[in-house]
């Protein structure tokens, strides 16, 4: 008998995406972390990548640039291993836009830029 997740994965993913798109990154992290703790197999990395990207953006909005760099890098690396569309999420777009943000963070940390452009914070799109 296979253990079924105790959470409604689809509903929680949808809730997490709404939270991310509303820039409620900490709440998104909480929501998707519950799913991540329940799912098994390769898909676990997908949810972990989403959680890490959300936390990276949370750190960014708090101007914790080392934390943003670390979590965005880790989340991007995990998500890059998935198809362009995973569970209806446009992974390719999210990775591309998070990579642009990461480049800004690296410029800030190198003293080449003062602040990030909040207009570049992505929305998670459906694929």
mmCIF file of C-alpha atoms in Angstrom:
data_model
loop_
_atom_site.group_PDB
_atom_site.id
_atom_site.type_symbol
_atom_site.label_atom_id
_atom_site.label_comp_id
_atom_site.label_asym_id
_atom_site.label_seq_id
_atom_site.Cartn_x
_atom_site.Cartn_y
_atom_site.Cartn_z
ATOM 1 C CA UNK A 1 0.000 0.000 0.000
ATOM 2 C CA UNK A 2 1.353 3.407 -1.018
ATOM 3 C CA UNK A 3 1.078 6.234 1.485
ATOM 4 C CA UNK A 4 -1.057 8.993 0.040
ATOM 5 C CA UNK A 5 -0.130 12.562 0.949
ATOM 6 C CA UNK A 6 -2.189 13.947 3.826
ATOM 7 C CA UNK A 7 -2.513 17.303 2.050
ATOM 8 C CA UNK A 8 -4.406 18.177 -1.113
ATOM 9 C CA UNK A 9 -1.367 18.747 -3.308
ATOM 10 C CA UNK A 10 -3.225 20.533 -6.116
ATOM 11 C CA UNK A 11 -5.154 22.842 -3.790
ATOM 12 C CA UNK A 12 -2.068 23.711 -1.757
ATOM 13 C CA UNK A 13 0.005 24.300 -4.902
ATOM 14 C CA UNK A 14 -2.683 26.662 -6.192
ATOM 15 C CA UNK A 15 -2.800 28.448 -2.818
ATOM 16 C CA UNK A 16 1.003 28.748 -2.775
ATOM 17 C CA UNK A 17 1.049 30.198 -6.285
ATOM 18 C CA UNK A 18 -1.562 32.819 -5.334
ATOM 19 C CA UNK A 19 0.513 33.734 -2.275
ATOM 20 C CA UNK A 20 3.704 33.968 -4.356
ATOM 21 C CA UNK A 21 1.984 36.118 -6.967
ATOM 22 C CA UNK A 22 0.651 38.371 -4.188
ATOM 23 C CA UNK A 23 4.276 38.659 -2.965
ATOM 24 C CA UNK A 24 3.348 36.917 0.289
ATOM 25 C CA UNK A 25 6.563 34.928 0.044
ATOM 26 C CA UNK A 26 6.757 33.780 3.660
ATOM 27 C CA UNK A 27 3.189 32.482 3.526
ATOM 28 C CA UNK A 28 3.925 30.778 0.201
ATOM 29 C CA UNK A 29 6.913 29.099 1.827
ATOM 30 C CA UNK A 30 4.723 27.792 4.664
ATOM 31 C CA UNK A 31 2.060 26.499 2.292
ATOM 32 C CA UNK A 32 4.406 24.758 -0.127
ATOM 33 C CA UNK A 33 6.657 23.398 2.614
ATOM 34 C CA UNK A 34 3.702 21.365 3.897
ATOM 35 C CA UNK A 35 3.371 19.796 0.438
ATOM 36 C CA UNK A 36 7.132 19.260 0.152
ATOM 37 C CA UNK A 37 7.162 17.369 3.457
ATOM 38 C CA UNK A 38 4.388 15.069 2.227
ATOM 39 C CA UNK A 39 5.335 14.225 -1.362
ATOM 40 C CA UNK A 40 7.878 11.566 -2.226
ATOM 41 C CA UNK A 41 10.042 10.785 -5.197
ATOM 42 C CA UNK A 42 11.449 13.203 -7.706
ATOM 43 C CA UNK A 43 8.527 15.599 -7.363
ATOM 44 C CA UNK A 44 9.759 16.395 -3.869
ATOM 45 C CA UNK A 45 12.626 18.349 -5.495
ATOM 46 C CA UNK A 46 10.123 20.370 -7.526
ATOM 47 C CA UNK A 47 8.330 21.538 -4.394
ATOM 48 C CA UNK A 48 11.610 22.121 -2.571
ATOM 49 C CA UNK A 49 12.754 24.299 -5.482
ATOM 50 C CA UNK A 50 9.554 26.350 -5.319
ATOM 51 C CA UNK A 51 9.953 26.759 -1.553
ATOM 52 C CA UNK A 52 13.565 27.873 -1.942
ATOM 53 C CA UNK A 53 12.715 30.416 -4.639
ATOM 54 C CA UNK A 54 9.906 31.803 -2.456
ATOM 55 C CA UNK A 55 12.260 32.114 0.523
ATOM 56 C CA UNK A 56 14.848 33.718 -1.752
ATOM 57 C CA UNK A 57 12.339 36.409 -2.669
ATOM 58 C CA UNK A 58 11.366 36.808 0.980
ATOM 59 C CA UNK A 59 15.036 37.450 1.819
ATOM 60 C CA UNK A 60 15.262 39.858 -1.106
ATOM 61 C CA UNK A 61 12.338 41.934 0.150
ATOM 62 C CA UNK A 62 14.039 42.078 3.574
ATOM 63 C CA UNK A 63 17.286 43.174 1.875
ATOM 64 C CA UNK A 64 19.051 40.035 3.120
ATOM 65 C CA UNK A 65 21.063 39.714 -0.072
ATOM 66 C CA UNK A 66 23.299 36.813 1.020
ATOM 67 C CA UNK A 67 20.182 34.821 1.968
ATOM 68 C CA UNK A 68 18.466 35.773 -1.291
ATOM 69 C CA UNK A 69 21.491 34.695 -3.316
ATOM 70 C CA UNK A 70 21.807 31.364 -1.535
ATOM 71 C CA UNK A 71 18.129 30.385 -1.722
ATOM 72 C CA UNK A 72 17.533 31.622 -5.270
ATOM 73 C CA UNK A 73 20.590 29.690 -6.483
ATOM 74 C CA UNK A 74 19.473 26.476 -4.786
ATOM 75 C CA UNK A 75 15.868 26.805 -5.926
ATOM 76 C CA UNK A 76 16.840 27.589 -9.520
ATOM 77 C CA UNK A 77 19.199 24.599 -9.617
ATOM 78 C CA UNK A 78 16.436 22.258 -8.498
ATOM 79 C CA UNK A 79 13.818 23.670 -10.866
ATOM 80 C CA UNK A 80 16.174 23.559 -13.863
ATOM 81 C CA UNK A 81 15.984 19.760 -13.669
ATOM 82 C CA UNK A 82 12.274 19.750 -14.494
ATOM 83 C CA UNK A 83 10.426 20.039 -17.785
ATOM 84 C CA UNK A 84 9.329 23.535 -18.886
ATOM 85 C CA UNK A 85 5.884 22.670 -17.516
ATOM 86 C CA UNK A 86 5.448 20.779 -14.244
ATOM 87 C CA UNK A 87 2.049 20.425 -12.576
ATOM 88 C CA UNK A 88 0.776 23.270 -14.736
ATOM 89 C CA UNK A 89 3.544 25.652 -13.632
ATOM 90 C CA UNK A 90 5.582 27.436 -16.310
ATOM 91 C CA UNK A 91 8.887 26.336 -14.789
ATOM 92 C CA UNK A 92 10.957 27.698 -17.669
ATOM 93 C CA UNK A 93 9.583 31.220 -17.169
ATOM 94 C CA UNK A 94 10.042 31.103 -13.393
ATOM 95 C CA UNK A 95 13.644 29.891 -13.740
ATOM 96 C CA UNK A 96 14.435 32.577 -16.320
ATOM 97 C CA UNK A 97 12.960 35.378 -14.242
ATOM 98 C CA UNK A 98 14.456 34.155 -10.958
ATOM 99 C CA UNK A 99 17.822 33.953 -12.733
ATOM 100 C CA UNK A 100 17.448 37.614 -13.736
ATOM 101 C CA UNK A 101 16.743 38.492 -10.116
ATOM 102 C CA UNK A 102 19.739 36.460 -8.991
ATOM 103 C CA UNK A 103 21.927 38.442 -11.414
ATOM 104 C CA UNK A 104 20.681 41.666 -9.769
ATOM 105 C CA UNK A 105 21.444 40.272 -6.315
ATOM 106 C CA UNK A 106 24.977 39.386 -7.404
ATOM 107 C CA UNK A 107 25.436 42.940 -8.722
ATOM 108 C CA UNK A 108 24.212 44.354 -5.403
ATOM 109 C CA UNK A 109 26.598 42.141 -3.464
ATOM 110 C CA UNK A 110 29.464 43.193 -5.758
ATOM 111 C CA UNK A 111 28.675 46.882 -5.212
ATOM 112 C CA UNK A 112 27.672 47.408 -8.854
ATOM 113 C CA UNK A 113 24.028 48.139 -8.047
ATOM 114 C CA UNK A 114 22.364 49.815 -5.062
ATOM 115 C CA UNK A 115 19.012 47.998 -4.953
ATOM 116 C CA UNK A 116 16.976 45.461 -6.898
ATOM 117 C CA UNK A 117 14.165 46.481 -9.200
ATOM 118 C CA UNK A 118 10.924 45.352 -7.522
ATOM 119 C CA UNK A 119 9.211 45.427 -10.926
ATOM 120 C CA UNK A 120 11.269 42.360 -11.875
ATOM 121 C CA UNK A 121 9.738 40.128 -9.201
ATOM 122 C CA UNK A 122 8.052 37.419 -11.263
ATOM 123 C CA UNK A 123 4.605 35.931 -11.108
ATOM 124 C CA UNK A 124 4.294 32.174 -11.311
ATOM 125 C CA UNK A 125 2.504 31.547 -14.593
ATOM 126 C CA UNK A 126 0.452 28.620 -15.748
ATOM 127 C CA UNK A 127 1.860 26.573 -18.576
#
